[in-house]
Amino acid sequence: MSTRIQSIFFSLLILVLWAASCRTDAPGKLPASYAEPIFSSDPAKSLTSNSYKTWKPFFYTRNGQVEFIDSCETDDRFTFYSNGDLKYTWGTQHCYLNEPDSEMSNWGFGSNPAFIHLGTANFSVYELFDERFVITWKEISGNDTIERSKHFVPVL
């Protein structure tokens, strides 16, 4: 084999190997979870803008698989206040009978990780930056444990 053909063959081999290394996960599947929560340098400011900030749900995950937000949740809003208050507003599309228009609760930063308390449920804050934040929880169904997350974006 001539040197030129060997060079072309070697270049193509390198290109194929490089392209294979750039593989991404299949659509609808999130990459493996982070080892620990990640936050901006000032998570309280990211969450509240030093006063208050309103967030809306963007999507869920269930064991790493992306799920769409139910239509009744698309108008839900979470407003985080810098004093630790949290106002959850259900919007006009209710998922259940007798849902209140809004509910006051609280949020805070524990030792690890941050938490959100809503009603009788506690959620861990898994990711928090100015443009997104993620809460996580586990659901138990029989012998199965389901890892869940809810991803939020700010309301502009």
mmCIF file of C-alpha atoms in Angstrom:
data_model
loop_
_atom_site.group_PDB
_atom_site.id
_atom_site.type_symbol
_atom_site.label_atom_id
_atom_site.label_comp_id
_atom_site.label_asym_id
_atom_site.label_seq_id
_atom_site.Cartn_x
_atom_site.Cartn_y
_atom_site.Cartn_z
ATOM 1 C CA MET A 1 0.000 0.000 0.000
ATOM 2 C CA SER A 2 1.391 3.392 -0.928
ATOM 3 C CA THR A 3 2.219 5.999 1.698
ATOM 4 C CA ARG A 4 -0.518 8.301 0.410
ATOM 5 C CA ILE A 5 -3.210 5.604 0.701
ATOM 6 C CA GLN A 6 -1.925 4.683 4.166
ATOM 7 C CA SER A 7 -2.168 8.344 5.223
ATOM 8 C CA ILE A 8 -5.730 8.635 3.901
ATOM 9 C CA PHE A 9 -6.729 5.364 5.568
ATOM 10 C CA PHE A 10 -5.164 6.448 8.875
ATOM 11 C CA SER A 11 -6.892 9.865 8.666
ATOM 12 C CA LEU A 12 -10.258 8.213 8.047
ATOM 13 C CA LEU A 13 -9.707 5.842 10.956
ATOM 14 C CA ILE A 14 -8.912 8.775 13.276
ATOM 15 C CA LEU A 15 -11.999 10.639 12.015
ATOM 16 C CA VAL A 16 -14.263 7.617 12.663
ATOM 17 C CA LEU A 17 -12.836 7.118 16.158
ATOM 18 C CA TRP A 18 -13.188 10.831 16.943
ATOM 19 C CA ALA A 19 -16.797 10.878 15.713
ATOM 20 C CA ALA A 20 -17.632 7.812 17.803
ATOM 21 C CA SER A 21 -16.242 9.507 20.900
ATOM 22 C CA CYS A 22 -18.651 12.434 20.377
ATOM 23 C CA ARG A 23 -21.701 10.176 20.786
ATOM 24 C CA THR A 24 -24.552 11.629 22.779
ATOM 25 C CA ASP A 25 -27.265 9.840 24.707
ATOM 26 C CA ALA A 26 -30.387 8.852 22.855
ATOM 27 C CA PRO A 27 -33.093 11.511 22.561
ATOM 28 C CA GLY A 28 -35.375 11.597 25.583
ATOM 29 C CA LYS A 29 -32.699 10.165 27.880
ATOM 30 C CA LEU A 30 -30.737 12.377 30.238
ATOM 31 C CA PRO A 31 -27.061 11.728 30.906
ATOM 32 C CA ALA A 32 -26.088 9.937 34.108
ATOM 33 C CA SER A 33 -26.841 12.034 37.161
ATOM 34 C CA TYR A 34 -24.226 14.180 38.810
ATOM 35 C CA ALA A 35 -22.451 12.830 41.864
ATOM 36 C CA GLU A 36 -23.696 15.731 43.978
ATOM 37 C CA PRO A 37 -25.817 18.872 43.598
ATOM 38 C CA ILE A 38 -24.339 21.756 41.623
ATOM 39 C CA PHE A 39 -25.058 25.405 42.310
ATOM 40 C CA SER A 40 -24.088 28.818 41.027
ATOM 41 C CA SER A 41 -21.627 30.816 43.103
ATOM 42 C CA ASP A 42 -24.585 32.605 44.764
ATOM 43 C CA PRO A 43 -27.501 30.129 44.814
ATOM 44 C CA ALA A 44 -29.821 32.351 46.887
ATOM 45 C CA LYS A 45 -29.455 35.139 44.342
ATOM 46 C CA SER A 46 -30.033 32.687 41.472
ATOM 47 C CA LEU A 47 -33.239 31.455 43.099
ATOM 48 C CA THR A 48 -34.643 34.811 44.277
ATOM 49 C CA SER A 49 -32.827 37.608 42.398
ATOM 50 C CA ASN A 50 -32.155 39.021 45.919
ATOM 51 C CA SER A 51 -35.868 39.802 46.323
ATOM 52 C CA TYR A 52 -38.161 37.318 44.584
ATOM 53 C CA LYS A 53 -38.148 35.289 41.405
ATOM 54 C CA THR A 54 -40.875 33.233 39.741
ATOM 55 C CA TRP A 55 -40.184 29.897 38.076
ATOM 56 C CA LYS A 56 -42.325 27.616 35.904
ATOM 57 C CA PRO A 57 -42.056 23.860 35.357
ATOM 58 C CA PHE A 58 -40.363 22.863 32.108
ATOM 59 C CA PHE A 59 -40.174 19.045 32.174
ATOM 60 C CA TYR A 60 -39.938 16.008 34.455
ATOM 61 C CA THR A 61 -37.679 13.000 34.471
ATOM 62 C CA ARG A 62 -38.528 9.523 35.677
ATOM 63 C CA ASN A 63 -35.474 7.309 36.190
ATOM 64 C CA GLY A 64 -33.590 9.546 33.747
ATOM 65 C CA GLN A 65 -36.256 9.504 31.031
ATOM 66 C CA VAL A 66 -37.708 12.873 30.025
ATOM 67 C CA GLU A 67 -41.457 13.311 30.521
ATOM 68 C CA PHE A 68 -43.581 16.260 29.464
ATOM 69 C CA ILE A 69 -45.313 18.445 32.022
ATOM 70 C CA ASP A 70 -49.050 17.702 32.220
ATOM 71 C CA SER A 71 -51.168 20.403 30.563
ATOM 72 C CA CYS A 72 -52.719 21.250 33.943
ATOM 73 C CA GLU A 73 -49.237 22.154 35.249
ATOM 74 C CA THR A 74 -48.117 24.416 32.418
ATOM 75 C CA ASP A 75 -49.491 27.512 34.142
ATOM 76 C CA ASP A 76 -48.191 26.624 37.632
ATOM 77 C CA ARG A 77 -45.726 29.095 39.151
ATOM 78 C CA PHE A 78 -43.256 28.926 42.049
ATOM 79 C CA THR A 79 -42.231 32.301 43.494
ATOM 80 C CA PHE A 80 -39.214 32.188 45.784
ATOM 81 C CA TYR A 81 -38.682 35.118 48.145
ATOM 82 C CA SER A 82 -35.339 36.000 49.701
ATOM 83 C CA ASN A 83 -36.852 35.725 53.233
ATOM 84 C CA GLY A 84 -37.419 31.963 52.726
ATOM 85 C CA ASP A 85 -41.081 32.126 51.730
ATOM 86 C CA LEU A 86 -42.319 30.147 48.746
ATOM 87 C CA LYS A 87 -45.611 30.833 47.002
ATOM 88 C CA TYR A 88 -46.948 28.045 44.813
ATOM 89 C CA THR A 89 -49.669 29.193 42.393
ATOM 90 C CA TRP A 90 -51.666 26.553 40.537
ATOM 91 C CA GLY A 91 -52.895 28.829 37.760
ATOM 92 C CA THR A 92 -56.262 28.370 36.095
ATOM 93 C CA GLN A 93 -55.808 24.756 34.964
ATOM 94 C CA HIS A 94 -56.156 22.558 38.032
ATOM 95 C CA CYS A 95 -55.042 18.906 38.063
ATOM 96 C CA TYR A 96 -57.228 17.905 41.017
ATOM 97 C CA LEU A 97 -60.536 18.966 42.534
ATOM 98 C CA ASN A 98 -60.344 21.446 45.405
ATOM 99 C CA GLU A 99 -56.835 22.693 44.598
ATOM 100 C CA PRO A 100 -56.382 26.104 46.160
ATOM 101 C CA ASP A 101 -55.369 29.007 43.931
ATOM 102 C CA SER A 102 -52.089 29.288 45.809
ATOM 103 C CA GLU A 103 -50.235 27.954 48.843
ATOM 104 C CA MET A 104 -47.515 29.525 50.960
ATOM 105 C CA SER A 105 -44.660 27.343 52.125
ATOM 106 C CA ASN A 106 -40.922 27.736 52.621
ATOM 107 C CA TRP A 107 -37.560 26.937 51.153
ATOM 108 C CA GLY A 108 -34.080 26.967 52.585
ATOM 109 C CA PHE A 109 -30.533 25.774 52.346
ATOM 110 C CA GLY A 110 -29.593 22.917 54.632
ATOM 111 C CA SER A 111 -26.142 21.469 55.052
ATOM 112 C CA ASN A 112 -26.490 19.345 51.917
ATOM 113 C CA PRO A 113 -28.470 19.776 49.755
ATOM 114 C CA ALA A 114 -30.827 22.706 49.617
ATOM 115 C CA PHE A 115 -34.475 21.876 50.132
ATOM 116 C CA ILE A 116 -37.952 23.017 49.225
ATOM 117 C CA HIS A 117 -40.873 22.232 51.500
ATOM 118 C CA LEU A 118 -44.348 22.256 49.971
ATOM 119 C CA GLY A 119 -47.322 20.991 51.925
ATOM 120 C CA THR A 120 -46.118 17.809 53.582
ATOM 121 C CA ALA A 121 -43.432 17.055 50.975
ATOM 122 C CA ASN A 122 -39.739 17.916 50.962
ATOM 123 C CA PHE A 123 -37.725 18.122 47.762
ATOM 124 C CA SER A 124 -33.956 18.306 47.337
ATOM 125 C CA VAL A 125 -32.558 21.029 45.092
ATOM 126 C CA TYR A 126 -30.262 19.240 42.693
ATOM 127 C CA GLU A 127 -29.181 22.019 40.331
ATOM 128 C CA LEU A 128 -29.504 25.769 40.698
ATOM 129 C CA PHE A 129 -28.368 28.515 38.343
ATOM 130 C CA ASP A 130 -29.885 31.829 37.188
ATOM 131 C CA GLU A 131 -31.558 30.210 34.171
ATOM 132 C CA ARG A 132 -32.594 26.815 35.565
ATOM 133 C CA PHE A 133 -33.095 24.780 38.665
ATOM 134 C CA VAL A 134 -33.949 21.165 39.336
ATOM 135 C CA ILE A 135 -35.609 19.478 42.293
ATOM 136 C CA THR A 136 -35.436 15.734 42.936
ATOM 137 C CA TRP A 137 -37.334 13.181 44.986
ATOM 138 C CA LYS A 138 -37.944 9.466 45.191
ATOM 139 C CA GLU A 139 -41.267 7.706 44.819
ATOM 140 C CA ILE A 140 -41.826 4.207 46.162
ATOM 141 C CA SER A 141 -44.293 1.936 44.406
ATOM 142 C CA GLY A 142 -44.342 -1.555 45.869
ATOM 143 C CA ASN A 143 -40.759 -2.789 45.670
ATOM 144 C CA ASP A 144 -39.771 -0.189 43.065
ATOM 145 C CA THR A 145 -38.023 3.077 43.866
ATOM 146 C CA ILE A 146 -38.484 5.709 41.167
ATOM 147 C CA GLU A 147 -36.018 8.591 40.867
ATOM 148 C CA ARG A 148 -37.906 11.742 39.830
ATOM 149 C CA SER A 149 -36.887 15.293 38.993
ATOM 150 C CA LYS A 150 -38.688 18.445 37.954
ATOM 151 C CA HIS A 151 -36.856 21.027 35.875
ATOM 152 C CA PHE A 152 -37.761 24.721 36.033
ATOM 153 C CA VAL A 153 -36.998 27.837 34.021
ATOM 154 C CA PRO A 154 -37.584 31.436 35.125
ATOM 155 C CA VAL A 155 -40.744 33.260 34.094
ATOM 156 C CA LEU A 156 -39.707 36.237 32.045
#
